[in-house]
Coordinates of C-alpha atoms in Angstrom, one line a residue:
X3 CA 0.0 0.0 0.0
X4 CA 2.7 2.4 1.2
X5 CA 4.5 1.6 -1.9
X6 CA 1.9 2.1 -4.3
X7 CA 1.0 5.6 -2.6
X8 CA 4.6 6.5 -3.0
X9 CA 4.5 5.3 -6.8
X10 CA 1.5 7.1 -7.5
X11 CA 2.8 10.6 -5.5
X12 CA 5.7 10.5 -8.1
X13 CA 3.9 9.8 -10.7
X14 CA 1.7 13.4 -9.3
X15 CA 4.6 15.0 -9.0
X16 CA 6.0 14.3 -12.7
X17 CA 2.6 15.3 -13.9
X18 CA 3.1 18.8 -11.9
X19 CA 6.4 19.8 -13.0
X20 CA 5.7 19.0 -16.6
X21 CA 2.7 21.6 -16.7
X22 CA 3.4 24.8 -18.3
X23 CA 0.9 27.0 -17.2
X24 CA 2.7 25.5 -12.9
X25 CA 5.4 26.6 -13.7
X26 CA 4.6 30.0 -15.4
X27 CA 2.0 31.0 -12.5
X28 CA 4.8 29.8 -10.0
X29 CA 7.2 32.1 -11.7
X30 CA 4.9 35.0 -11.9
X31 CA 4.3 34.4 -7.6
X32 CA 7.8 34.4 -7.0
X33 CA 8.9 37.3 -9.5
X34 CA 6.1 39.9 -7.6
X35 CA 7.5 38.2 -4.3
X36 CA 11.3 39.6 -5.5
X37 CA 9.8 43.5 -7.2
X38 CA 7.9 43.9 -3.7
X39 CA 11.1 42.9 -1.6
X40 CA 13.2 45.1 -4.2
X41 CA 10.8 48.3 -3.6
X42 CA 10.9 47.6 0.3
X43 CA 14.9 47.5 0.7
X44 CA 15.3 51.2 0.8
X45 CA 12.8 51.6 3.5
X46 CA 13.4 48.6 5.8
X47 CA 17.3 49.7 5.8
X48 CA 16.6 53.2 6.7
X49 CA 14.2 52.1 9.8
X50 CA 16.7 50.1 11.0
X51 CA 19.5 52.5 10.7
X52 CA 17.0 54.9 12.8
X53 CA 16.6 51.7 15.6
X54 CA 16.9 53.8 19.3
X55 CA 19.9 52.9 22.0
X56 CA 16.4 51.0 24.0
X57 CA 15.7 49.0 20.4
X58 CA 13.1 50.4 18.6
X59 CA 11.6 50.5 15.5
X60 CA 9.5 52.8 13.6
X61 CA 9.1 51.3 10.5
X62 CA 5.5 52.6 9.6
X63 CA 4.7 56.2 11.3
X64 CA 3.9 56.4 14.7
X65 CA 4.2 52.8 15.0
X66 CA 7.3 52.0 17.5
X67 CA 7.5 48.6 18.7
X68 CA 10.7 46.2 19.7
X69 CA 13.0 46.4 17.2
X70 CA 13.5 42.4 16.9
X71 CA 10.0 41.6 17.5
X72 CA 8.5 43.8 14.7
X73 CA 11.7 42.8 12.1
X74 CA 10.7 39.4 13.0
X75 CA 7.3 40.0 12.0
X76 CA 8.1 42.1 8.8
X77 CA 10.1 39.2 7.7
X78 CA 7.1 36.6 8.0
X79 CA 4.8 39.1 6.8
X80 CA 7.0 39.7 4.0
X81 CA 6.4 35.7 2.8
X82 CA 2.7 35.9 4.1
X83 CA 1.8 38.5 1.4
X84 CA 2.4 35.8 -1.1
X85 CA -0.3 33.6 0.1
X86 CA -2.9 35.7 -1.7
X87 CA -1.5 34.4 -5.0
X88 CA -0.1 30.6 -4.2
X89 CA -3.5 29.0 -4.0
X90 CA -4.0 30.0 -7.7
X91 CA -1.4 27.7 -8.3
X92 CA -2.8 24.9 -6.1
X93 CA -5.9 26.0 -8.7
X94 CA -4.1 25.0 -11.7
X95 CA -2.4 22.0 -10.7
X96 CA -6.1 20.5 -9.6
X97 CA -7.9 22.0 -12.7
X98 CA -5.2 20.1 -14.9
X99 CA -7.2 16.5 -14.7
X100 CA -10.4 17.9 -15.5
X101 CA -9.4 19.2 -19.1
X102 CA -9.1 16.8 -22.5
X103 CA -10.1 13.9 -20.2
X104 CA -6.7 13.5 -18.4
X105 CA -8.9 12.4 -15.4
X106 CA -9.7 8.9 -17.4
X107 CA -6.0 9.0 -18.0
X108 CA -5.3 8.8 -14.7
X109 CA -7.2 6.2 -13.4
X110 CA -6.1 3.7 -16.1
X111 CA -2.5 3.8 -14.2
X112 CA -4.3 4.6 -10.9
X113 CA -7.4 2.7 -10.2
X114 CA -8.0 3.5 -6.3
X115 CA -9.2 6.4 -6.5
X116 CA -8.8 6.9 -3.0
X117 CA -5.8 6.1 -3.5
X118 CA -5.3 8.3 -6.4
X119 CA -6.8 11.6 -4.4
X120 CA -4.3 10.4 -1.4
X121 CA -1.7 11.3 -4.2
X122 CA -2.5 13.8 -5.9
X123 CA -3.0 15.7 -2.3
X124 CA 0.3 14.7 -0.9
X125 CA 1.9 15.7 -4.7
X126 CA -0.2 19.3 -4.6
X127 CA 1.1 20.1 -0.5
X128 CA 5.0 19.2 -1.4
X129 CA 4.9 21.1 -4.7
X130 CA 3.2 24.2 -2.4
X131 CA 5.8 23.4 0.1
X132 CA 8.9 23.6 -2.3
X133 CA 7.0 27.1 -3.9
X134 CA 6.9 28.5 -0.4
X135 CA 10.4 27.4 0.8
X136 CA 11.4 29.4 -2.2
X137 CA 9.6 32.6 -1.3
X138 CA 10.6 32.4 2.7
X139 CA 14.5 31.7 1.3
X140 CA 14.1 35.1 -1.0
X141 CA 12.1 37.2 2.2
X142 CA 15.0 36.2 4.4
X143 CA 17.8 37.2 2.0
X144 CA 16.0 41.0 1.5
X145 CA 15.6 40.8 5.3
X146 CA 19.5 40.1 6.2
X147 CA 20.4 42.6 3.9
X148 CA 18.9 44.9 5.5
X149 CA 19.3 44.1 8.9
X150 CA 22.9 42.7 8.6
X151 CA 24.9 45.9 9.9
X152 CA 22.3 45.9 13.4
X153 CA 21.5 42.3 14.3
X154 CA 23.1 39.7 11.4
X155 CA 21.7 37.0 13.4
X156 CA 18.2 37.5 13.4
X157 CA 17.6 36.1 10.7
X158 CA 18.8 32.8 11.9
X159 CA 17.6 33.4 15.5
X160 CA 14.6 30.9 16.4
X161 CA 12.0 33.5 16.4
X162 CA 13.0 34.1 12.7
X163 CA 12.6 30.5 12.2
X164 CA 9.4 29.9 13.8
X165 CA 7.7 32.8 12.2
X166 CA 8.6 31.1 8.5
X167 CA 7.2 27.8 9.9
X168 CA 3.7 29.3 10.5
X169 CA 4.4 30.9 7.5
X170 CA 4.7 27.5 5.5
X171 CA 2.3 25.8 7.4
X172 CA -0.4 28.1 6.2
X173 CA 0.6 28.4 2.9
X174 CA 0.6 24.3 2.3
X175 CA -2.9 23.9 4.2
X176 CA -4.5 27.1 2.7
X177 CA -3.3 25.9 -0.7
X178 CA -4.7 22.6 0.0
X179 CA -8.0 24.0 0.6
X180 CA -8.2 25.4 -2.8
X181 CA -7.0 22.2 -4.4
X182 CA -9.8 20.5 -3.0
X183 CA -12.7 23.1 -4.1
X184 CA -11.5 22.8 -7.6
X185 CA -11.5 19.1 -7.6
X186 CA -14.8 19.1 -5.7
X187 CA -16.0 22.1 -8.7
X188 CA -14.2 20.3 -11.8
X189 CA -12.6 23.4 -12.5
X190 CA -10.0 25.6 -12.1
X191 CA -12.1 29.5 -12.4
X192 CA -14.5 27.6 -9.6
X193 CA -10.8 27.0 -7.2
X194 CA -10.0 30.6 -7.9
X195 CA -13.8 32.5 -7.8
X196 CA -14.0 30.4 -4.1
X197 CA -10.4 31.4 -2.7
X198 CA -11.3 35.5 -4.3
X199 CA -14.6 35.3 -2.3
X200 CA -13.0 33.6 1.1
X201 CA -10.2 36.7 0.7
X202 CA -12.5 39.0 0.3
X203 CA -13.8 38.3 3.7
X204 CA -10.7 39.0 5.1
X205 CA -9.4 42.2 3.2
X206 CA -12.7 43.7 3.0
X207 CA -12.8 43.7 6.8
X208 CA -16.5 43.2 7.0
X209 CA -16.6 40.1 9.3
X210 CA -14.0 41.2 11.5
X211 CA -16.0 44.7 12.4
X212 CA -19.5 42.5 12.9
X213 CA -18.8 39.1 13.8
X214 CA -15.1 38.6 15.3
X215 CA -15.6 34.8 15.9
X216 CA -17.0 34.2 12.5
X217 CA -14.0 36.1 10.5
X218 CA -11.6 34.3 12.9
X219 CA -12.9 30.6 10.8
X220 CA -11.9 32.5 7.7
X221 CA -8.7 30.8 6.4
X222 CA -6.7 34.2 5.4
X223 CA -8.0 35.2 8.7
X224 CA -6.9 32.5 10.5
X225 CA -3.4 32.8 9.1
X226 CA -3.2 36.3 10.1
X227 CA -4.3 35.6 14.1
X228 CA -1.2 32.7 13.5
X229 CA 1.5 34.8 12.0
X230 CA 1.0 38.5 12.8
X231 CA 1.3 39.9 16.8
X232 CA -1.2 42.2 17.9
X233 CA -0.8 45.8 18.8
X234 CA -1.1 49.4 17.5
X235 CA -3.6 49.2 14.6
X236 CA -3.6 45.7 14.3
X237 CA -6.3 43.4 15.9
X238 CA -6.9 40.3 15.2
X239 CA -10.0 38.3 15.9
X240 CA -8.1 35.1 18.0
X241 CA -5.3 33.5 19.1
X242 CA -2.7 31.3 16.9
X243 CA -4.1 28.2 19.0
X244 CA -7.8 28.7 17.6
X245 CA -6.2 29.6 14.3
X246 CA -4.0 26.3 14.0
X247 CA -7.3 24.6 14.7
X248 CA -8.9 26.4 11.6
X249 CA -6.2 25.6 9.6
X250 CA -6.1 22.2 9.7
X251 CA -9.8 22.1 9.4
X252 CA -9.8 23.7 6.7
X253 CA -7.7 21.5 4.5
X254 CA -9.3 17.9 6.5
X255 CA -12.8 18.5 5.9
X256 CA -12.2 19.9 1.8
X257 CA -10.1 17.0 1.2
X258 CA -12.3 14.3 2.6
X259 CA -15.2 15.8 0.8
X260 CA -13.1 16.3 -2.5
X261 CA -12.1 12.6 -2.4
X262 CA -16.0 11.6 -1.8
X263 CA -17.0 13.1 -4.9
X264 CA -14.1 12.3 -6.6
X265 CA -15.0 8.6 -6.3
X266 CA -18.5 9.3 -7.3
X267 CA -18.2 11.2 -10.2
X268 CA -17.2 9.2 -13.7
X269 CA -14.0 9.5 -14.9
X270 CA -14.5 12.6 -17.6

């Protein structure tokens, strides 16, 4: 069983990294990812070089906070930005089966399709993974560059790496969660149109001003109240223990029901 899984996961991955439109989206992400960090360098260097004798920060007016704290932050934020764009990605990989009947395809070499969906899943989540090691590796670069003269050890130090854990975390489950709309919808516009709308929710604010608890079950939310800290002009609607919880709810309960209609549905 194991061995078939791990058969089939290759065999998912093969399929990703041979898909044009993966790699061009992935490129796209990552590009953005580097003009943002480009167009930040000149600012982020001149708030640290203006860090007090008591380490402080005021890298946004009237906002002072703990120099290492808020760089910390910056630097996870920097990465978390991305996540509005990855899920397209996990959008195409998912939309792939269902165009010039690949799906039938697939099921010729992969039977199970519980197995199959066990695949594809883990295939999706390490090809998200790889995409978001690449985009915490490039925020940490910008962010020794231009922290390297005050503290060349932050971003090394173990808050540094816990913040790009969360960071990757919710970037594979998020990303998961639009994987499974768009197998559960057949298409790719239908991943996209669901992860817009669920964004929305967040950016828009409109939960979080009337209903708190409800925005806080909101993935983007949720990966906010994870890897942002509260304080001046910044509240979030719970704790990063609720929003792990979402997180991983998030992902469990799409999946199962992707792979419930994915057995049900013929193969076309």
């Amino acid at each position: 069983m194991v061995r078939d899984l791990l058969a089939a996961v290759r065999a998912e991955l093969t399929k990703i990294t041979t898909l044009r439109a993966v790699w061009l989206l992935t490129g796209v992400v990552v590009g953005l990812h580097v003009l943002i960090q480009v167009q930040n360098v000149g600012a982020d260097t001149e708030a640290v070089s203006r860090i007090t004798a008591d380490g402080m920060i005021e890298r946004f007016p009237g906002v002072v906070r703990p120099a290492h704290e808020a760089l910390v932050e910056y630097l996870a934020a920097s990465s978390f930005q991305m996540c509005l764009f990855l899920p397209c990605v996990a959008a195409v990989i998912a939309g792939q089966e269902f165009r010039a009947g690949q799906l039938g395809t697939s099921l010729l070499a992969v039977p199970r399709r519980g197995l199959l969906m066990g695949a594809k899943t883990l295939a999706t989540g390490g090809f998200l993974l790889s995409a978001s090691l690449v985009i915490a590796a490039i925020s940490t670069m910008f962010t020794y560059v231009t922290t390297r003269d005050w503290d060349p050890g932050l971003v090394t130090s173990a808050a540094a790496w816990t913040a790009q854990a969360k960071f990757l975390a919710y970037a594979v489950l998020s990303g998961l969660v639009t994987f499974a709309v768009t197998v559960i919808a057949r298409g790719t516009l239908a991943g996209v149109l669901v992860t817009v709308a669920l964004t929305a929710l967040t950016m828009s604010q409109a939960l979080a001003a009337s209903a708190p608890a409800l925005d806080a079950l909101v993935p983007l939310s949720a990966g906010r109240n994870l890897i942002l800290v509260p304080g001046d002009g910044l509240r979030l609607s719970a704790g990063p223990g609720h929003a792990v919880a979402v997180l991983v709810a998030w992902p469990l309960l799409t999946v199962v029901a992707a792979a419930i209609t994915f057995g049900r549905r013929d193969a076309r």
